[in-house]
């Protein structure tokens, strides 16, 4: 005690208060917190009292510390137990397929925690899968027998939109997608108005005299076939043979003195879509159109392996896609919108007829002989004449068309595999599910490939594949009516498409023959399809890859294999409407169409017979092609989209315009700014290429920035100066309307062909819209606004 007493300092007899915490200020007046402990004594307190207090204080502090340590230890153990339980529950919920806590599951869980990919990520603990490994895995899990079984299951009976048979297939597709253990499976419903044949008021063709009396009721040998969205009612007139119904065909008729206005036109199927034929006839003043498959274009019995001559082909005549009664906006609930009708609906009647019906009509016709190249093969004795008069004076043709309009709920079905690095980037693959007939070629093969790709890619993920980006599998409804399901979905989610959708793959009409492969595609995907074709064995020549086999027959790969998108494909609205790179790939014949397409004879057996029993082989080969493209787009750090390709496409249009540049200058017009915009776009592509090549490929932030520019190139070509409800296909290269470069070129050509029809005011507007859309694309691809140079000082 004496020793302790000697250690205490001598304190004054004044009262000092103890302070545990008080704020203090430094010399600069800034506050800071300090902890102070002062021991004080009161005046007159004895030294003995002080020593007693000190001993008690030290003893009490020692006991308190022991209690605190015990409490802290118990709390730490409790927190550790809670954290372990939370981690275990979370792991069990995120692991998709592993039966136990394996190392593979732990790796998958770790990857799932990575945020959207612009942060650097370490994958050193995971097994690296190279391209050859991924190809091997894909081929291993694609099951040819399952593909064949699915085609059979999807094409047993006709299953048009709204039918009970389609509802049965809906359940089958949903069940299969759920069984694949995808991350998400869901449906998306729309309320649309669809036309159906009206059995209570059938269509008709009558030969009538000048008083309207019926001379003959022309037999319609295929009452099940019909053209959706035709105008209804009846018309009477002469009959003109219009060949394929192209613009050049109508100009030829005009030059030969044949009157189209006020008459009905008989047109062969082929060369262009049903809707384009009817629209062209309407433009030239026809009041009705009859479409028929000539044996020269579509093989028929008994000359070839095809449908009987009593068969007509079904289709639609809406010059657009989606529900024409909600143009440009989604039909989630059509009752909330005012009544509206798309301008692309025809105002004239349209009817599909069989070859036998067409032959009967031709035998009634008069007029001069058709040009030598216009003659078909309805009959060796048939006399193809131009019309519009008939062999008997005063005779006319009366046609009547009716249908019933039905408000129908359609359902798109989706499944998805979430990306591990960039789940907000989508690679989409889809197929039409409905069909007016059994639809083996139309929808069955595509749906079967879609399901098998979902299954194979899911199995790959279970066994170590880690796609950076998400994969979406879409089964579309109401495709027969003009890609209604796909278009309505795009309209419903248009604002996010250019931000999230990287590319779209259509599997419609996937296998139509065995001669060659054709890809209708955005130029951004041309390079990718060419590379992948070199990686897939030909189903015809097993020792050769598909690319080598096709190039051996068709040396000009781009001209013969790569084609622009058409409106008949569900891929078209993705590119022309939403600005998403899209592609439709199919095997087909070189010199003829698949004859059973769009008929009630489109069955599994007929398609398999056409392919000599090798439908499974060609379906598997196409699944490999699309599967490899999906893997490359979802797996590679830098998106393999060839943005350089559009410089060449634009130059082709400018070359057409340059031929008449002198005549433009005589009117005070110039193409200078259009050429300047194309030059800026080309320089922007080259600059981006240089930036990518000089950057660290492992820098996730830069990769994200570059990919954002690359994936939006297609979107940049959507004209911002036209309304999506008035001109939904806003793409200046692949769209439809006065804003497109093709419309500009056609109008430009009038300077030479029809100077009186040239509208200088309209041309100036077209030129301005095209120039500024192209300049906007160049500016957007260049990057940030400070990288642009719009003025010179």
PDB file of N, CA, C and O in Angstrom, residues 366-432:
ATOM      1  N   UNK A 366     -59.864 -13.762-122.607  1.00  0.00           N
ATOM      2  CA  UNK A 366     -59.502 -13.362-123.954  1.00  0.00           C
ATOM      3  C   UNK A 366     -58.329 -12.396-123.903  1.00  0.00           C
ATOM      4  O   UNK A 366     -57.649 -12.257-122.887  1.00  0.00           O
ATOM      5  N   UNK A 367     -58.083 -11.699-125.006  1.00  0.00           N
ATOM      6  CA  UNK A 367     -56.987 -10.754-125.061  1.00  0.00           C
ATOM      7  C   UNK A 367     -55.768 -11.340-125.737  1.00  0.00           C
ATOM      8  O   UNK A 367     -55.758 -12.493-126.172  1.00  0.00           O
ATOM      9  N   UNK A 368     -54.687 -10.539-125.817  1.00  0.00           N
ATOM     10  CA  UNK A 368     -53.469 -10.966-126.475  1.00  0.00           C
ATOM     11  C   UNK A 368     -52.683 -11.970-125.664  1.00  0.00           C
ATOM     12  O   UNK A 368     -52.878 -12.121-124.451  1.00  0.00           O
ATOM     13  N   UNK A 369     -51.765 -12.658-126.338  1.00  0.00           N
ATOM     14  CA  UNK A 369     -50.914 -13.635-125.670  1.00  0.00           C
ATOM     15  C   UNK A 369     -49.937 -12.936-124.731  1.00  0.00           C
ATOM     16  O   UNK A 369     -49.476 -11.809-124.989  1.00  0.00           O
ATOM     17  N   UNK A 370     -49.591 -13.612-123.646  1.00  0.00           N
ATOM     18  CA  UNK A 370     -48.639 -13.068-122.676  1.00  0.00           C
ATOM     19  C   UNK A 370     -47.237 -13.097-123.263  1.00  0.00           C
ATOM     20  O   UNK A 370     -46.956 -13.878-124.195  1.00  0.00           O
ATOM     21  N   UNK A 371     -46.303 -12.263-122.768  1.00  0.00           N
ATOM     22  CA  UNK A 371     -44.912 -12.366-123.216  1.00  0.00           C
ATOM     23  C   UNK A 371     -44.368 -13.771-122.985  1.00  0.00           C
ATOM     24  O   UNK A 371     -44.830 -14.498-122.087  1.00  0.00           O
ATOM     25  N   UNK A 372     -43.376 -14.167-123.735  1.00  0.00           N
ATOM     26  CA  UNK A 372     -42.884 -15.552-123.709  1.00  0.00           C
ATOM     27  C   UNK A 372     -42.427 -15.983-122.313  1.00  0.00           C
ATOM     28  O   UNK A 372     -42.622 -17.131-121.923  1.00  0.00           O
ATOM     29  N   UNK A 373     -41.828 -15.082-121.553  1.00  0.00           N
ATOM     30  CA  UNK A 373     -41.336 -15.439-120.224  1.00  0.00           C
ATOM     31  C   UNK A 373     -42.408 -15.516-119.170  1.00  0.00           C
ATOM     32  O   UNK A 373     -42.136 -15.901-118.024  1.00  0.00           O
ATOM     33  N   UNK A 374     -43.648 -15.153-119.515  1.00  0.00           N
ATOM     34  CA  UNK A 374     -44.729 -15.131-118.532  1.00  0.00           C
ATOM     35  C   UNK A 374     -45.539 -16.422-118.510  1.00  0.00           C
ATOM     36  O   UNK A 374     -46.357 -16.624-117.631  1.00  0.00           O
ATOM     37  N   UNK A 375     -45.352 -17.268-119.474  1.00  0.00           N
ATOM     38  CA  UNK A 375     -46.176 -18.464-119.576  1.00  0.00           C
ATOM     39  C   UNK A 375     -45.831 -19.453-118.475  1.00  0.00           C
ATOM     40  O   UNK A 375     -44.665 -19.724-118.195  1.00  0.00           O
ATOM     41  N   UNK A 376     -46.854 -20.020-117.845  1.00  0.00           N
ATOM     42  CA  UNK A 376     -46.659 -21.015-116.813  1.00  0.00           C
ATOM     43  C   UNK A 376     -46.858 -22.418-117.340  1.00  0.00           C
ATOM     44  O   UNK A 376     -46.750 -22.671-118.550  1.00  0.00           O
ATOM     45  N   UNK A 377     -47.180 -23.352-116.430  1.00  0.00           N
ATOM     46  CA  UNK A 377     -47.321 -24.757-116.811  1.00  0.00           C
ATOM     47  C   UNK A 377     -48.609 -25.368-116.255  1.00  0.00           C
ATOM     48  O   UNK A 377     -48.648 -26.511-115.834  1.00  0.00           O
ATOM     49  N   UNK A 378     -49.681 -24.573-116.283  1.00  0.00           N
ATOM     50  CA  UNK A 378     -50.958 -25.110-115.826  1.00  0.00           C
ATOM     51  C   UNK A 378     -51.404 -26.279-116.695  1.00  0.00           C
ATOM     52  O   UNK A 378     -51.960 -27.261-116.205  1.00  0.00           O
ATOM     53  N   UNK A 379     -51.152 -26.134-117.968  1.00  0.00           N
ATOM     54  CA  UNK A 379     -51.508 -27.195-118.911  1.00  0.00           C
ATOM     55  C   UNK A 379     -50.764 -26.939-120.208  1.00  0.00           C
ATOM     56  O   UNK A 379     -50.516 -25.786-120.579  1.00  0.00           O
ATOM     57  N   UNK A 380     -50.379 -28.025-120.888  1.00  0.00           N
ATOM     58  CA  UNK A 380     -49.684 -27.864-122.162  1.00  0.00           C
ATOM     59  C   UNK A 380     -50.594 -27.200-123.195  1.00  0.00           C
ATOM     60  O   UNK A 380     -50.127 -26.514-124.102  1.00  0.00           O
ATOM     61  N   UNK A 381     -51.874 -27.389-123.038  1.00  0.00           N
ATOM     62  CA  UNK A 381     -52.820 -26.827-124.001  1.00  0.00           C
ATOM     63  C   UNK A 381     -53.385 -25.480-123.565  1.00  0.00           C
ATOM     64  O   UNK A 381     -54.110 -24.832-124.328  1.00  0.00           O
ATOM     65  N   UNK A 382     -53.066 -25.052-122.317  1.00  0.00           N
ATOM     66  CA  UNK A 382     -53.619 -23.800-121.805  1.00  0.00           C
ATOM     67  C   UNK A 382     -53.045 -22.614-122.576  1.00  0.00           C
ATOM     68  O   UNK A 382     -51.839 -22.547-122.841  1.00  0.00           O
ATOM     69  N   UNK A 383     -53.907 -21.680-122.908  1.00  0.00           N
ATOM     70  CA  UNK A 383     -53.515 -20.485-123.661  1.00  0.00           C
ATOM     71  C   UNK A 383     -53.443 -19.307-122.692  1.00  0.00           C
ATOM     72  O   UNK A 383     -54.474 -18.764-122.275  1.00  0.00           O
ATOM     73  N   UNK A 384     -52.218 -18.958-122.305  1.00  0.00           N
ATOM     74  CA  UNK A 384     -52.039 -17.843-121.368  1.00  0.00           C
ATOM     75  C   UNK A 384     -52.256 -16.530-122.120  1.00  0.00           C
ATOM     76  O   UNK A 384     -51.492 -16.193-123.034  1.00  0.00           O
ATOM     77  N   UNK A 385     -53.306 -15.801-121.750  1.00  0.00           N
ATOM     78  CA  UNK A 385     -53.615 -14.521-122.397  1.00  0.00           C
ATOM     79  C   UNK A 385     -53.684 -13.422-121.340  1.00  0.00           C
ATOM     80  O   UNK A 385     -53.756 -13.689-120.133  1.00  0.00           O
ATOM     81  N   UNK A 386     -53.675 -12.177-121.789  1.00  0.00           N
ATOM     82  CA  UNK A 386     -53.556 -11.033-120.891  1.00  0.00           C
ATOM     83  C   UNK A 386     -54.881 -10.555-120.318  1.00  0.00           C
ATOM     84  O   UNK A 386     -54.924 -10.007-119.223  1.00  0.00           O
ATOM     85  N   UNK A 387     -56.028 -10.744-121.053  1.00  0.00           N
ATOM     86  CA  UNK A 387     -57.274 -10.155-120.606  1.00  0.00           C
ATOM     87  C   UNK A 387     -57.299  -8.671-120.946  1.00  0.00           C
ATOM     88  O   UNK A 387     -56.533  -8.206-121.788  1.00  0.00           O
ATOM     89  N   UNK A 388     -58.118  -7.851-120.318  1.00  0.00           N
ATOM     90  CA  UNK A 388     -59.065  -8.173-119.243  1.00  0.00           C
ATOM     91  C   UNK A 388     -60.405  -8.731-119.733  1.00  0.00           C
ATOM     92  O   UNK A 388     -61.222  -9.146-118.916  1.00  0.00           O
ATOM     93  N   UNK A 389     -60.612  -8.760-121.054  1.00  0.00           N
ATOM     94  CA  UNK A 389     -61.896  -9.236-121.568  1.00  0.00           C
ATOM     95  C   UNK A 389     -61.942 -10.755-121.575  1.00  0.00           C
ATOM     96  O   UNK A 389     -60.911 -11.436-121.460  1.00  0.00           O
ATOM     97  N   UNK A 390     -63.142 -11.275-121.735  1.00  0.00           N
ATOM     98  CA  UNK A 390     -63.347 -12.715-121.817  1.00  0.00           C
ATOM     99  C   UNK A 390     -63.724 -13.085-123.260  1.00  0.00           C
ATOM    100  O   UNK A 390     -63.997 -12.219-124.104  1.00  0.00           O
ATOM    101  N   UNK A 391     -63.721 -14.371-123.533  1.00  0.00           N
ATOM    102  CA  UNK A 391     -64.010 -14.828-124.887  1.00  0.00           C
ATOM    103  C   UNK A 391     -65.438 -14.523-125.302  1.00  0.00           C
ATOM    104  O   UNK A 391     -65.732 -14.399-126.489  1.00  0.00           O
ATOM    105  N   UNK A 392     -66.335 -14.419-124.341  1.00  0.00           N
ATOM    106  CA  UNK A 392     -67.726 -14.079-124.633  1.00  0.00           C
ATOM    107  C   UNK A 392     -67.971 -12.612-124.286  1.00  0.00           C
ATOM    108  O   UNK A 392     -67.594 -12.162-123.197  1.00  0.00           O
ATOM    109  N   UNK A 393     -68.559 -11.857-125.161  1.00  0.00           N
ATOM    110  CA  UNK A 393     -68.807 -10.441-124.881  1.00  0.00           C
ATOM    111  C   UNK A 393     -69.784 -10.248-123.723  1.00  0.00           C
ATOM    112  O   UNK A 393     -70.719 -11.033-123.538  1.00  0.00           O
ATOM    113  N   UNK A 394     -69.516  -9.208-122.937  1.00  0.00           N
ATOM    114  CA  UNK A 394     -70.408  -8.873-121.823  1.00  0.00           C
ATOM    115  C   UNK A 394     -70.186  -9.679-120.568  1.00  0.00           C
ATOM    116  O   UNK A 394     -70.812  -9.412-119.531  1.00  0.00           O
ATOM    117  N   UNK A 395     -69.301 -10.668-120.623  1.00  0.00           N
ATOM    118  CA  UNK A 395     -69.060 -11.517-119.456  1.00  0.00           C
ATOM    119  C   UNK A 395     -68.082 -10.829-118.504  1.00  0.00           C
ATOM    120  O   UNK A 395     -67.107 -10.179-118.925  1.00  0.00           O
ATOM    121  N   UNK A 396     -68.333 -10.971-117.207  1.00  0.00           N
ATOM    122  CA  UNK A 396     -67.427 -10.452-116.175  1.00  0.00           C
ATOM    123  C   UNK A 396     -67.264 -11.492-115.073  1.00  0.00           C
ATOM    124  O   UNK A 396     -68.030 -12.459-114.972  1.00  0.00           O
ATOM    125  N   UNK A 397     -66.243 -11.247-114.248  1.00  0.00           N
ATOM    126  CA  UNK A 397     -65.974 -12.127-113.104  1.00  0.00           C
ATOM    127  C   UNK A 397     -66.402 -11.419-111.822  1.00  0.00           C
ATOM    128  O   UNK A 397     -66.020 -10.267-111.586  1.00  0.00           O
ATOM    129  N   UNK A 398     -67.176 -12.113-111.003  1.00  0.00           N
ATOM    130  CA  UNK A 398     -67.560 -11.578-109.700  1.00  0.00           C
ATOM    131  C   UNK A 398     -66.913 -12.424-108.611  1.00  0.00           C
ATOM    132  O   UNK A 398     -66.968 -13.656-108.652  1.00  0.00           O
ATOM    133  N   UNK A 399     -66.280 -11.761-107.673  1.00  0.00           N
ATOM    134  CA  UNK A 399     -65.656 -12.477-106.548  1.00  0.00           C
ATOM    135  C   UNK A 399     -66.213 -11.954-105.236  1.00  0.00           C
ATOM    136  O   UNK A 399     -66.483 -10.758-105.076  1.00  0.00           O
ATOM    137  N   UNK A 400     -66.403 -12.869-104.293  1.00  0.00           N
ATOM    138  CA  UNK A 400     -66.873 -12.501-102.960  1.00  0.00           C
ATOM    139  C   UNK A 400     -65.973 -13.096-101.892  1.00  0.00           C
ATOM    140  O   UNK A 400     -65.570 -14.254-101.979  1.00  0.00           O
ATOM    141  N   UNK A 401     -65.638 -12.283-100.906  1.00  0.00           N
ATOM    142  CA  UNK A 401     -64.759 -12.708 -99.817  1.00  0.00           C
ATOM    143  C   UNK A 401     -65.413 -12.351 -98.485  1.00  0.00           C
ATOM    144  O   UNK A 401     -65.911 -11.230 -98.311  1.00  0.00           O
ATOM    145  N   UNK A 402     -65.412 -13.280 -97.573  1.00  0.00           N
ATOM    146  CA  UNK A 402     -65.950 -13.022 -96.234  1.00  0.00           C
ATOM    147  C   UNK A 402     -65.047 -13.678 -95.197  1.00  0.00           C
ATOM    148  O   UNK A 402     -64.267 -14.580 -95.501  1.00  0.00           O
ATOM    149  N   UNK A 403     -65.151 -13.222 -93.967  1.00  0.00           N
ATOM    150  CA  UNK A 403     -64.424 -13.819 -92.850  1.00  0.00           C
ATOM    151  C   UNK A 403     -65.114 -13.391 -91.567  1.00  0.00           C
ATOM    152  O   UNK A 403     -65.987 -12.523 -91.581  1.00  0.00           O
ATOM    153  N   UNK A 404     -64.742 -14.001 -90.491  1.00  0.00           N
ATOM    154  CA  UNK A 404     -65.259 -13.583 -89.182  1.00  0.00           C
ATOM    155  C   UNK A 404     -64.076 -13.125 -88.330  1.00  0.00           C
ATOM    156  O   UNK A 404     -63.043 -13.788 -88.241  1.00  0.00           O
ATOM    157  N   UNK A 405     -64.228 -11.960 -87.711  1.00  0.00           N
ATOM    158  CA  UNK A 405     -63.170 -11.398 -86.875  1.00  0.00           C
ATOM    159  C   UNK A 405     -63.411 -11.812 -85.427  1.00  0.00           C
ATOM    160  O   UNK A 405     -64.521 -11.652 -84.907  1.00  0.00           O
ATOM    161  N   UNK A 406     -62.388 -12.359 -84.794  1.00  0.00           N
ATOM    162  CA  UNK A 406     -62.520 -12.906 -83.446  1.00  0.00           C
ATOM    163  C   UNK A 406     -61.460 -12.289 -82.539  1.00  0.00           C
ATOM    164  O   UNK A 406     -60.267 -12.292 -82.865  1.00  0.00           O
ATOM    165  N   UNK A 407     -61.899 -11.772 -81.391  1.00  0.00           N
ATOM    166  CA  UNK A 407     -60.966 -11.299 -80.370  1.00  0.00           C
ATOM    167  C   UNK A 407     -60.346 -12.517 -79.689  1.00  0.00           C
ATOM    168  O   UNK A 407     -61.059 -13.345 -79.115  1.00  0.00           O
ATOM    169  N   UNK A 408     -59.040 -12.636 -79.776  1.00  0.00           N
ATOM    170  CA  UNK A 408     -58.348 -13.858 -79.358  1.00  0.00           C
ATOM    171  C   UNK A 408     -57.211 -13.532 -78.398  1.00  0.00           C
ATOM    172  O   UNK A 408     -56.488 -12.544 -78.587  1.00  0.00           O
ATOM    173  N   UNK A 409     -57.066 -14.365 -77.375  1.00  0.00           N
ATOM    174  CA  UNK A 409     -55.924 -14.247 -76.465  1.00  0.00           C
ATOM    175  C   UNK A 409     -54.806 -15.150 -76.995  1.00  0.00           C
ATOM    176  O   UNK A 409     -55.008 -16.346 -77.191  1.00  0.00           O
ATOM    177  N   UNK A 410     -53.651 -14.567 -77.249  1.00  0.00           N
ATOM    178  CA  UNK A 410     -52.501 -15.356 -77.686  1.00  0.00           C
ATOM    179  C   UNK A 410     -51.445 -15.328 -76.581  1.00  0.00           C
ATOM    180  O   UNK A 410     -51.386 -14.383 -75.777  1.00  0.00           O
ATOM    181  N   UNK A 411     -50.641 -16.364 -76.540  1.00  0.00           N
ATOM    182  CA  UNK A 411     -49.646 -16.483 -75.460  1.00  0.00           C
ATOM    183  C   UNK A 411     -48.277 -16.844 -76.027  1.00  0.00           C
ATOM    184  O   UNK A 411     -48.124 -17.863 -76.702  1.00  0.00           O
ATOM    185  N   UNK A 412     -47.310 -15.992 -75.755  1.00  0.00           N
ATOM    186  CA  UNK A 412     -45.913 -16.323 -76.021  1.00  0.00           C
ATOM    187  C   UNK A 412     -45.345 -17.031 -74.797  1.00  0.00           C
ATOM    188  O   UNK A 412     -45.695 -16.710 -73.659  1.00  0.00           O
ATOM    189  N   UNK A 413     -44.466 -17.999 -75.028  1.00  0.00           N
ATOM    190  CA  UNK A 413     -43.884 -18.786 -73.940  1.00  0.00           C
ATOM    191  C   UNK A 413     -42.372 -18.562 -73.929  1.00  0.00           C
ATOM    192  O   UNK A 413     -41.730 -18.640 -74.980  1.00  0.00           O
ATOM    193  N   UNK A 414     -41.817 -18.316 -72.737  1.00  0.00           N
ATOM    194  CA  UNK A 414     -40.395 -17.978 -72.624  1.00  0.00           C
ATOM    195  C   UNK A 414     -39.695 -18.849 -71.584  1.00  0.00           C
ATOM    196  O   UNK A 414     -40.304 -19.277 -70.602  1.00  0.00           O
ATOM    197  N   UNK A 415     -38.418 -19.062 -71.805  1.00  0.00           N
ATOM    198  CA  UNK A 415     -37.530 -19.630 -70.806  1.00  0.00           C
ATOM    199  C   UNK A 415     -36.205 -18.893 -70.891  1.00  0.00           C
ATOM    200  O   UNK A 415     -35.876 -18.308 -71.928  1.00  0.00           O
ATOM    201  N   UNK A 416     -35.443 -18.877 -69.808  1.00  0.00           N
ATOM    202  CA  UNK A 416     -34.177 -18.140 -69.850  1.00  0.00           C
ATOM    203  C   UNK A 416     -33.115 -18.792 -68.979  1.00  0.00           C
ATOM    204  O   UNK A 416     -33.418 -19.434 -67.970  1.00  0.00           O
ATOM    205  N   UNK A 417     -31.871 -18.608 -69.418  1.00  0.00           N
ATOM    206  CA  UNK A 417     -30.686 -18.925 -68.627  1.00  0.00           C
ATOM    207  C   UNK A 417     -30.004 -17.602 -68.333  1.00  0.00           C
ATOM    208  O   UNK A 417     -29.604 -16.889 -69.255  1.00  0.00           O
ATOM    209  N   UNK A 418     -29.891 -17.239 -67.071  1.00  0.00           N
ATOM    210  CA  UNK A 418     -29.303 -15.952 -66.714  1.00  0.00           C
ATOM    211  C   UNK A 418     -27.798 -15.949 -66.949  1.00  0.00           C
ATOM    212  O   UNK A 418     -27.108 -16.922 -66.644  1.00  0.00           O
ATOM    213  N   UNK A 419     -27.310 -14.823 -67.487  1.00  0.00           N
ATOM    214  CA  UNK A 419     -25.879 -14.656 -67.652  1.00  0.00           C
ATOM    215  C   UNK A 419     -25.194 -14.515 -66.307  1.00  0.00           C
ATOM    216  O   UNK A 419     -25.779 -14.010 -65.343  1.00  0.00           O
ATOM    217  N   UNK A 420     -23.950 -14.957 -66.237  1.00  0.00           N
ATOM    218  CA  UNK A 420     -23.218 -14.929 -64.974  1.00  0.00           C
ATOM    219  C   UNK A 420     -22.480 -13.613 -64.755  1.00  0.00           C
ATOM    220  O   UNK A 420     -22.132 -13.286 -63.634  1.00  0.00           O
ATOM    221  N   UNK A 421     -22.235 -12.865 -65.822  1.00  0.00           N
ATOM    222  CA  UNK A 421     -21.507 -11.600 -65.694  1.00  0.00           C
ATOM    223  C   UNK A 421     -22.393 -10.422 -66.074  1.00  0.00           C
ATOM    224  O   UNK A 421     -22.477  -9.436 -65.365  1.00  0.00           O
ATOM    225  N   UNK A 422     -23.075 -10.526 -67.213  1.00  0.00           N
ATOM    226  CA  UNK A 422     -23.945  -9.453 -67.698  1.00  0.00           C
ATOM    227  C   UNK A 422     -25.361 -10.007 -67.922  1.00  0.00           C
ATOM    228  O   UNK A 422     -25.791 -10.168 -69.057  1.00  0.00           O
ATOM    229  N   UNK A 423     -26.094 -10.284 -66.874  1.00  0.00           N
ATOM    230  CA  UNK A 423     -27.437 -10.855 -67.044  1.00  0.00           C
ATOM    231  C   UNK A 423     -28.420  -9.902 -67.711  1.00  0.00           C
ATOM    232  O   UNK A 423     -29.480 -10.334 -68.169  1.00  0.00           O
ATOM    233  N   UNK A 424     -28.081  -8.615 -67.777  1.00  0.00           N
ATOM    234  CA  UNK A 424     -28.968  -7.642 -68.409  1.00  0.00           C
ATOM    235  C   UNK A 424     -28.723  -7.511 -69.904  1.00  0.00           C
ATOM    236  O   UNK A 424     -29.200  -6.567 -70.544  1.00  0.00           O
ATOM    237  N   UNK A 425     -27.989  -8.441 -70.493  1.00  0.00           N
ATOM    238  CA  UNK A 425     -27.781  -8.491 -71.937  1.00  0.00           C
ATOM    239  C   UNK A 425     -28.372  -9.807 -72.453  1.00  0.00           C
ATOM    240  O   UNK A 425     -28.024 -10.874 -71.953  1.00  0.00           O
ATOM    241  N   UNK A 426     -29.263  -9.722 -73.448  1.00  0.00           N
ATOM    242  CA  UNK A 426     -30.025 -10.893 -73.881  1.00  0.00           C
ATOM    243  C   UNK A 426     -29.629 -11.340 -75.286  1.00  0.00           C
ATOM    244  O   UNK A 426     -29.583 -10.526 -76.211  1.00  0.00           O
ATOM    245  N   UNK A 427     -29.383 -12.635 -75.439  1.00  0.00           N
ATOM    246  CA  UNK A 427     -29.295 -13.267 -76.747  1.00  0.00           C
ATOM    247  C   UNK A 427     -30.594 -14.062 -76.898  1.00  0.00           C
ATOM    248  O   UNK A 427     -30.868 -14.966 -76.100  1.00  0.00           O
ATOM    249  N   UNK A 428     -31.396 -13.750 -77.902  1.00  0.00           N
ATOM    250  CA  UNK A 428     -32.755 -14.295 -78.006  1.00  0.00           C
ATOM    251  C   UNK A 428     -32.844 -15.238 -79.198  1.00  0.00           C
ATOM    252  O   UNK A 428     -32.360 -14.922 -80.291  1.00  0.00           O
ATOM    253  N   UNK A 429     -33.466 -16.386 -78.994  1.00  0.00           N
ATOM    254  CA  UNK A 429     -33.739 -17.326 -80.075  1.00  0.00           C
ATOM    255  C   UNK A 429     -35.206 -17.706 -79.988  1.00  0.00           C
ATOM    256  O   UNK A 429     -35.732 -17.955 -78.896  1.00  0.00           O
ATOM    257  N   UNK A 430     -35.902 -17.705 -81.139  1.00  0.00           N
ATOM    258  CA  UNK A 430     -37.339 -17.941 -81.100  1.00  0.00           C
ATOM    259  C   UNK A 430     -37.839 -18.713 -82.294  1.00  0.00           C
ATOM    260  O   UNK A 430     -37.169 -18.816 -83.331  1.00  0.00           O
ATOM    261  N   UNK A 431     -39.060 -19.254 -82.159  1.00  0.00           N
ATOM    262  CA  UNK A 431     -39.699 -20.008 -83.234  1.00  0.00           C
ATOM    263  C   UNK A 431     -41.205 -19.866 -83.138  1.00  0.00           C
ATOM    264  O   UNK A 431     -41.764 -19.813 -82.031  1.00  0.00           O
ATOM    265  N   UNK A 432     -41.849 -19.800 -84.284  1.00  0.00           N
ATOM    266  CA  UNK A 432     -43.310 -19.791 -84.352  1.00  0.00           C
ATOM    267  C   UNK A 432     -43.855 -21.140 -83.900  1.00  0.00           C
ATOM    268  O   UNK A 432     -43.325 -22.186 -84.245  1.00  0.00           O
TER     269      UNK A 432
END
